[in-house]
Tab-separated table of C-alpha atoms in Angstrom:
chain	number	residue	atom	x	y	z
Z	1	UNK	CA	58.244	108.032	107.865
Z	2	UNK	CA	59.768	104.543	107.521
Z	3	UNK	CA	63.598	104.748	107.536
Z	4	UNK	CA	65.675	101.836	107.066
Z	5	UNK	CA	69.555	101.303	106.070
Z	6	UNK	CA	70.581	99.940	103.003
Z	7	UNK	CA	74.226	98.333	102.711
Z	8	UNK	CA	74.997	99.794	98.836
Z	9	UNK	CA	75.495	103.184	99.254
Z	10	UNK	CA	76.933	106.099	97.794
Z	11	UNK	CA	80.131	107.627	99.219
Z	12	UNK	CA	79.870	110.975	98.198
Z	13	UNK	CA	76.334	111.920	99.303
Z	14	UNK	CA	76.681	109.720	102.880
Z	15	UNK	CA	80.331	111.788	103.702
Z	16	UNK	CA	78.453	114.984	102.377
Z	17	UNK	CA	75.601	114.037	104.931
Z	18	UNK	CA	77.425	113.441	107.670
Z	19	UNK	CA	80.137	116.636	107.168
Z	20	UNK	CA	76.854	119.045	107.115
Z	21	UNK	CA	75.438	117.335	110.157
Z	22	UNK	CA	71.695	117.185	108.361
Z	23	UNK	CA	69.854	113.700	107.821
Z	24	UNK	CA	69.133	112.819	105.043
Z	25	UNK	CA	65.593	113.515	104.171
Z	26	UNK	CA	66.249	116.800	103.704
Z	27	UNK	CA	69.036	116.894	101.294
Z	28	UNK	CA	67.391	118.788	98.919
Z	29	UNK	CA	67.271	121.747	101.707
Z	30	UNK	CA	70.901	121.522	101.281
Z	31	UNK	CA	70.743	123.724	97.801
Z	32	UNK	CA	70.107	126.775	100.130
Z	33	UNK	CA	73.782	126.362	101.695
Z	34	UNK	CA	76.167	128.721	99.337
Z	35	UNK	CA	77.540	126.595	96.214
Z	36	UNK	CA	81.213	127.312	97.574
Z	37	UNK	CA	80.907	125.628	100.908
Z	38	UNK	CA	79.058	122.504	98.926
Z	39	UNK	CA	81.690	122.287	96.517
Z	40	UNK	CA	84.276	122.305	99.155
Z	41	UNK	CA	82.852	119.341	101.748
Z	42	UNK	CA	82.213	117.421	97.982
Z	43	UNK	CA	85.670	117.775	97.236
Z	44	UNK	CA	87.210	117.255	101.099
Z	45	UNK	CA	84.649	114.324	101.129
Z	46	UNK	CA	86.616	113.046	97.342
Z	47	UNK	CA	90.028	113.953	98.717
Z	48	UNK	CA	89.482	111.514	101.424
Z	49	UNK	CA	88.229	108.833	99.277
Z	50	UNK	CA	91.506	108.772	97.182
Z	51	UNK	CA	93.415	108.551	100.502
Z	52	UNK	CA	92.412	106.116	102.562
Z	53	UNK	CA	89.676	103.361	102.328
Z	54	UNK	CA	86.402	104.285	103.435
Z	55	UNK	CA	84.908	103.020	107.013
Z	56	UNK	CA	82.138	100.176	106.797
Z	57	UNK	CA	79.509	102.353	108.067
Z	58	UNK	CA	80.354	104.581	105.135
Z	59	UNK	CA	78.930	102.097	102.933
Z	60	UNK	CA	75.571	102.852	104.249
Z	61	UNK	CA	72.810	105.417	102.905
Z	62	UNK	CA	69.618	106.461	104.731
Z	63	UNK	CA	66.536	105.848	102.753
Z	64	UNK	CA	63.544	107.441	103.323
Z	65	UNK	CA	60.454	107.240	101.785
Z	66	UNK	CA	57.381	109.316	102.341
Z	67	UNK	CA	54.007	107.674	103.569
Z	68	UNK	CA	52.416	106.610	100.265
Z	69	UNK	CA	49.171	107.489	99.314
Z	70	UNK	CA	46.363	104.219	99.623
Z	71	UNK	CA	46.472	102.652	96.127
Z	72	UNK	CA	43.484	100.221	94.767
Z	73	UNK	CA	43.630	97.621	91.737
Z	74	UNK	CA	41.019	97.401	88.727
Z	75	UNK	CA	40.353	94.261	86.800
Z	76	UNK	CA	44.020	93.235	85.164
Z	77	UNK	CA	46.968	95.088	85.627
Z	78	UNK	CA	50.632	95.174	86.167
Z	79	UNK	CA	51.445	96.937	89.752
Z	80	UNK	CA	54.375	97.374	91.988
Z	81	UNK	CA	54.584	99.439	94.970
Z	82	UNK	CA	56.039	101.561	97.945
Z	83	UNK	CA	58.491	99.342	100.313
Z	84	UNK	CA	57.431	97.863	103.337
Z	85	UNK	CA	60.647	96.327	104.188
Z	86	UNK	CA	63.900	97.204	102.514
Z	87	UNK	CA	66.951	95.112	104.295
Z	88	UNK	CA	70.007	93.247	104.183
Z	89	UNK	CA	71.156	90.013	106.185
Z	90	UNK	CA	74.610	88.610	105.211
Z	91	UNK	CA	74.951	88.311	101.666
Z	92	UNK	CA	71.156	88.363	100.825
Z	93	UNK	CA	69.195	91.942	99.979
Z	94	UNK	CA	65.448	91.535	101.016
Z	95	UNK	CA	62.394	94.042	100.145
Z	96	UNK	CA	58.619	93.579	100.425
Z	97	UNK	CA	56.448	96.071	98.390
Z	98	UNK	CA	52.848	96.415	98.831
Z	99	UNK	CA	50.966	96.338	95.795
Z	100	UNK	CA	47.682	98.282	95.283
Z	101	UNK	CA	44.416	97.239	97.855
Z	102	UNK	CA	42.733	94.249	96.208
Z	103	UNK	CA	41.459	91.967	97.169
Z	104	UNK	CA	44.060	89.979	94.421
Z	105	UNK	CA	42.298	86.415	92.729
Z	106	UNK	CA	45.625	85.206	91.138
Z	107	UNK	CA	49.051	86.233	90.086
Z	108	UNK	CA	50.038	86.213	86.152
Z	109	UNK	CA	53.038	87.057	84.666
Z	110	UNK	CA	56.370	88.335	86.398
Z	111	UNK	CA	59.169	91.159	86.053
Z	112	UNK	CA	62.177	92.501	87.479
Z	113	UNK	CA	63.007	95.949	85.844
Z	114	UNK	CA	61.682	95.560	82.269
Z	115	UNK	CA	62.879	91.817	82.305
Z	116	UNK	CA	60.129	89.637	82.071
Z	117	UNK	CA	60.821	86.449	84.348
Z	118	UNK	CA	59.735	82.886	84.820
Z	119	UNK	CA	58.981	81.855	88.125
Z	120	UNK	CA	59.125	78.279	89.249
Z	121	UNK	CA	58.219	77.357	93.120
Z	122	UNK	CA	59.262	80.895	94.230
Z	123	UNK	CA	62.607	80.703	92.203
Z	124	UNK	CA	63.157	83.066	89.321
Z	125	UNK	CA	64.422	81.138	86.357
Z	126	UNK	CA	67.506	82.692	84.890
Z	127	UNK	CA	67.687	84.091	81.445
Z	128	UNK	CA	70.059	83.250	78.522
Z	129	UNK	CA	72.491	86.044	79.100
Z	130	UNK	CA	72.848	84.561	82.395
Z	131	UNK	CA	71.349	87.544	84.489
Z	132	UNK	CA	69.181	86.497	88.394
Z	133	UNK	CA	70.788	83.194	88.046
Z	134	UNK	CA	68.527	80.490	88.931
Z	135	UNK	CA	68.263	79.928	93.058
Z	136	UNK	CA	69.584	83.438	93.576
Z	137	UNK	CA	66.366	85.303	93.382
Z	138	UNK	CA	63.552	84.247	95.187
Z	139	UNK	CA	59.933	85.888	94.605
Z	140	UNK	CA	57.287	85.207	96.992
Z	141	UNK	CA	53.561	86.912	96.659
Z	142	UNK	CA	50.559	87.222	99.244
Z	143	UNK	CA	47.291	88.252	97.763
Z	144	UNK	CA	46.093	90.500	100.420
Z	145	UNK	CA	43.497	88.148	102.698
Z	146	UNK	CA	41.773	89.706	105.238
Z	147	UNK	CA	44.249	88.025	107.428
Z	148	UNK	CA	47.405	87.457	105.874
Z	149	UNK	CA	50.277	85.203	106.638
Z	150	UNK	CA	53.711	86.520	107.575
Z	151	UNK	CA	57.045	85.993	105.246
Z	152	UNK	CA	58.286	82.957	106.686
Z	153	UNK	CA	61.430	84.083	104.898
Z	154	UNK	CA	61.506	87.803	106.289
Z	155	UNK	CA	60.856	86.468	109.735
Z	156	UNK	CA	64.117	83.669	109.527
Z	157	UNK	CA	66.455	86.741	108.087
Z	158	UNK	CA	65.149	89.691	110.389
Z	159	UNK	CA	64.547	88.117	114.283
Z	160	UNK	CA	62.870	91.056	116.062
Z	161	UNK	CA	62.523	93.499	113.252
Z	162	UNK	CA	60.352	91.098	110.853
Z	163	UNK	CA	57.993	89.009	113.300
Z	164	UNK	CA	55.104	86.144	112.489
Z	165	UNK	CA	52.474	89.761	113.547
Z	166	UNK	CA	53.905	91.390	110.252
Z	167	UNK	CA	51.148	89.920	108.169
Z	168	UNK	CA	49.807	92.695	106.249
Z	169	UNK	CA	46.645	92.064	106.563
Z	170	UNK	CA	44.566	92.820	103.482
Z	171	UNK	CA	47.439	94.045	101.463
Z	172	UNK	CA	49.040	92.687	98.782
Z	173	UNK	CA	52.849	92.041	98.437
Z	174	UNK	CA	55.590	90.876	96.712
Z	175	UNK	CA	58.839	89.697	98.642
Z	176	UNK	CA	62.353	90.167	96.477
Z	177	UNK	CA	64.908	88.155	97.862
Z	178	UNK	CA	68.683	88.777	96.165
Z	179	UNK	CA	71.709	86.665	96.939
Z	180	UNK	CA	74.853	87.703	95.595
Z	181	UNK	CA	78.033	85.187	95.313
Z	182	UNK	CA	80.928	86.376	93.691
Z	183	UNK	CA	81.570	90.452	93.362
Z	184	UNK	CA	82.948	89.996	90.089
Z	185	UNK	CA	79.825	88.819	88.917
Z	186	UNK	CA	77.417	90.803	90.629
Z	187	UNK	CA	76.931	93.180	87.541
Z	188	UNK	CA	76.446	90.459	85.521
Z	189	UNK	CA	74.170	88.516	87.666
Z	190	UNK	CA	71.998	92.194	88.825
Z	191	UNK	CA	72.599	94.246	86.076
Z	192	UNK	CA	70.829	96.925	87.779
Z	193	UNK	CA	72.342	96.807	90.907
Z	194	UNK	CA	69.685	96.794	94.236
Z	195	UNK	CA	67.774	98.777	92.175
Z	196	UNK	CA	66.218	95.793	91.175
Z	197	UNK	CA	62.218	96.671	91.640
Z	198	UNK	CA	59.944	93.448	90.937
Z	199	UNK	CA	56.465	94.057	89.272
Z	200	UNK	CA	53.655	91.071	88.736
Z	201	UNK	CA	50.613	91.471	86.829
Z	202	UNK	CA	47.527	91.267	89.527
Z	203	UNK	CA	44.023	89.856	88.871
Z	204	UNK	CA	41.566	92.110	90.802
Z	205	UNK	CA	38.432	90.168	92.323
Z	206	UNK	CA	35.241	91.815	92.299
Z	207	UNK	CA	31.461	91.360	93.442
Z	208	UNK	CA	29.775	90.401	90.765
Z	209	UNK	CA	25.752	90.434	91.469
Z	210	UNK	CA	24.926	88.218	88.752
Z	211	UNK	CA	26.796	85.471	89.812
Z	212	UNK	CA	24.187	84.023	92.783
Z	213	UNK	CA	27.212	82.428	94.340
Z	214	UNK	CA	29.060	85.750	95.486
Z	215	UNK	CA	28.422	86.907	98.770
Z	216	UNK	CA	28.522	91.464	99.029
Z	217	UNK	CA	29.679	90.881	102.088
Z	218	UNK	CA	32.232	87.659	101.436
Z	219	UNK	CA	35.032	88.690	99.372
Z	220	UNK	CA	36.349	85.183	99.648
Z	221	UNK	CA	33.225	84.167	97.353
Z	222	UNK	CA	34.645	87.069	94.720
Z	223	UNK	CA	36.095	86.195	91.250
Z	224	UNK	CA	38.403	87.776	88.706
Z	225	UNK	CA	36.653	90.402	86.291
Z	226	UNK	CA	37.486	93.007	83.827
Z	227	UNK	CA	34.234	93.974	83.336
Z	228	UNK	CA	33.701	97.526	83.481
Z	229	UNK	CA	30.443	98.171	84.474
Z	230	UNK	CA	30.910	95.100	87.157
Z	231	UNK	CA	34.090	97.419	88.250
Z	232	UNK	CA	32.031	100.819	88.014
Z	233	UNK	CA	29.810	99.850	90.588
Z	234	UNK	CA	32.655	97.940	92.975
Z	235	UNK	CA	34.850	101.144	92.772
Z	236	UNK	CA	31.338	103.778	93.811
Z	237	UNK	CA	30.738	101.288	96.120
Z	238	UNK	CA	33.851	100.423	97.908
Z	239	UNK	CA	35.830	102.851	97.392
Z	240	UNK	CA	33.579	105.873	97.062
Z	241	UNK	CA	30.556	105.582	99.753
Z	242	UNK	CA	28.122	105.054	97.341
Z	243	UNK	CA	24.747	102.862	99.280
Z	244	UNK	CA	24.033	99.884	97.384
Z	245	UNK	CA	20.295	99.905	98.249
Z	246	UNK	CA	20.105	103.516	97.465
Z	247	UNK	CA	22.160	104.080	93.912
Z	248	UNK	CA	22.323	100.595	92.386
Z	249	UNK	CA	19.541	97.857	93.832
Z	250	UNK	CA	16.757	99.919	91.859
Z	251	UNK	CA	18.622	100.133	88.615
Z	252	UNK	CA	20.557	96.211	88.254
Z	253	UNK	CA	18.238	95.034	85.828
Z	254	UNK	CA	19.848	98.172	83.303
Z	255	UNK	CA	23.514	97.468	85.052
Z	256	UNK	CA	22.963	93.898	84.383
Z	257	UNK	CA	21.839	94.436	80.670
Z	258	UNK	CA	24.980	96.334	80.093
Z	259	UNK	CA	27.550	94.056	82.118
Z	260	UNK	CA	26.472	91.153	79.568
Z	261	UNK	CA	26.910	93.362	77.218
Z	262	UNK	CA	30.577	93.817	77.882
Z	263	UNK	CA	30.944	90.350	78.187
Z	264	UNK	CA	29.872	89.604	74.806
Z	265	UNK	CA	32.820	87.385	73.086
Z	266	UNK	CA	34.162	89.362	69.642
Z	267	UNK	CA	36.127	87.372	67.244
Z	268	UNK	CA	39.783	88.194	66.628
Z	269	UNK	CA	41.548	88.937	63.149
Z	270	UNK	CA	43.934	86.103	64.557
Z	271	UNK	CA	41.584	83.573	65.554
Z	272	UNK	CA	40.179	82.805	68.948
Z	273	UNK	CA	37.836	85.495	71.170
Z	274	UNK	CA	37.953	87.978	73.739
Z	275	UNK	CA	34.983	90.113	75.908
Z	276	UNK	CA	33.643	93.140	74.201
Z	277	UNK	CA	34.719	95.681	76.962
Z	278	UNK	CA	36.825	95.224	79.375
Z	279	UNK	CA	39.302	97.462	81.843
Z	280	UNK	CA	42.467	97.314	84.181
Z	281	UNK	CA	44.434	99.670	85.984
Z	282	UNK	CA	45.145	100.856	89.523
Z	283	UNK	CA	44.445	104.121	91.037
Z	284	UNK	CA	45.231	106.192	94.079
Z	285	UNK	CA	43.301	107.398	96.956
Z	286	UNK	CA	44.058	110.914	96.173
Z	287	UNK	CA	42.224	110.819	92.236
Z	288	UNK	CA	38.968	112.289	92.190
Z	289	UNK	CA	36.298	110.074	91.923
Z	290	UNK	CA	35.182	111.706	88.691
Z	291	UNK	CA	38.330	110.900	87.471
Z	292	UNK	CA	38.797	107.379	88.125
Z	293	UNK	CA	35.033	106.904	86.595
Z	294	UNK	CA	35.665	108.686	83.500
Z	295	UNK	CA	38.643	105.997	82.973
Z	296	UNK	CA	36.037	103.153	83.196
Z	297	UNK	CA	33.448	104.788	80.879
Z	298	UNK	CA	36.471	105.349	77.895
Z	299	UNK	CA	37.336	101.435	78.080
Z	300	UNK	CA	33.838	101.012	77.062
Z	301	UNK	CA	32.587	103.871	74.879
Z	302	UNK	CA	30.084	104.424	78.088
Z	303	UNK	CA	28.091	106.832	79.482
Z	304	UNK	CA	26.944	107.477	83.056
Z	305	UNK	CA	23.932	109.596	84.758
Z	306	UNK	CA	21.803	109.553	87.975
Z	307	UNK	CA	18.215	109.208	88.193
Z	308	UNK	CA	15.936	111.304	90.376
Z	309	UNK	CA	15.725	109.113	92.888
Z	310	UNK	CA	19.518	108.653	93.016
Z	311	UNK	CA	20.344	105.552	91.501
């Protein structure tokens, strides 16, 4: 398990670590020790606090985080992730999350919390009320290549721990970069503290057969899509094991009927149009395929079957 320390931490539960001798992963184990002898280190561990100022590497809490599960992205959707990197160098706080498996065409819209945020040449703009004032948050993105390019910024802040061969190839990621000036206006400026987890809404690419241009075996010659019959046969094929020659080259002419289909452009109340069908979310490699498929078929009202001779 990845284990990295975090300069914002809490008193009580780092003294209450280190009087019991037990790291921290396995706090929770603690609630077998008698409620007596946990009350009394919390209170010895309070008692000290009031008396004399804590020592620097008091300030620092152990985070772990379990090995996450593989996630993968769907059509349009709005995805954060599990932390890849989660330091701090001087007075800047730095994480990189990996987002769900894409491959990732573009990047849309932007968030930190539930604070939707404008982004302008990796600076987040700040808002009215003055919070992530601008040039004190920096958001960069990589959209999961097979071979990525390192964080030029990690790789300046972390020498030796963050190197030009952390790439993370064929992941996506966001990097979070934090600066904090003044203490007195660090609540104002990060109302949420560190705890400040950035989301993005993803574009998915996926092989579309009808397009003569993409390449099954060139996700570089991949587009965006929402489609959901286009995304029903990407997620049985790449994710899932299904053959292409055996369960979908004998049946695209009834796939391709019913992708253009979903594609059809409906007329809005409000003016303008939009495709008949179409789906985004992310899933994990731990939901059962029949799952994940019967998620597709509700976004359009489908239905799904195998013939006898498997396709």
């Amino acid at each position: 398990m990845p284990q990295v320390a975090l300069a914002a931490g809490n008193f009580l539960a780092s003294v209450f670590v280190v009087q019991l001798g037990i790291p921290v992963g396995v706090v929770a184990t603690a609630a077998a020790i008698t409620t007596q002898v946990a009350l009394t280190v919390a209170v010895t561990a309070a008692s000290a606090a009031l008396t004399r100022p804590p020592q620097p590497e008091v300030g620092k809490s152990t985070v772990l985080q379990e090995r996450p599960p593989r996630a993968f992205g769907v059509g349009k959707c709005r995805v954060s992730g599990p932390f890849m990197l989660r330091e701090v160098f001087e007075l800047n706080y730095t994480q990189i999350i990996a987002l769900p498996e894409g491959p990732v065409d573009h990047y849309g819209r932007y968030w930190l919390n539930d604070d939707e945020v404008t982004v302008i040449s990796n600076q987040v703009q700040g808002m009215d009320d003055r919070r992530y004032p601008t040039g004190k948050v920096r958001f960069e993105t990589r959209l999961g290549e097979d071979t990525e390019t390192a964080y030029s910024t990690a790789v300046a802040d972390f020498p030796g721990l963050w190197t030009t061969n952390h790439r993370g190839d064929g992941i996506p990621s966001i990097l979070l970069r934090l600066t904090n000036g003044d203490k007195d206006k660090f609540s104002r400026d990060y109302p949420n503290g560190v705890q400040t987890t950035p989301s993005i809404e993803a574009f998915y690419r996926a092989y579309d057969w009808r397009d003569e241009a993409q390449d099954p075996e060139d996700n570089t010659t991949w587009t965006y899509s929402a489609n959901p019959v286009v995304w029903l046969v990407n997620v049985l094929w790449r994710r899932f094991g299904a053959d292409w020659d055996e369960r979908f080259a004998p049946s695209l002419d009834i796939l391709t009927a019913e992708a253009d289909v979903c594609d059809e452009e409906v007329e809005l109340a409000a003016g303008g149009t939009e495709p008949r069908y179409e789906c985004g979310f992310f899933f994990l490699a731990t939901n059962a395929a029949a799952d994940v498929i019967a998620i597709i078929l509700a976004s359009m009202d489908g239905w799904f079957g195998q013939r006898s001779d498997g396709a």
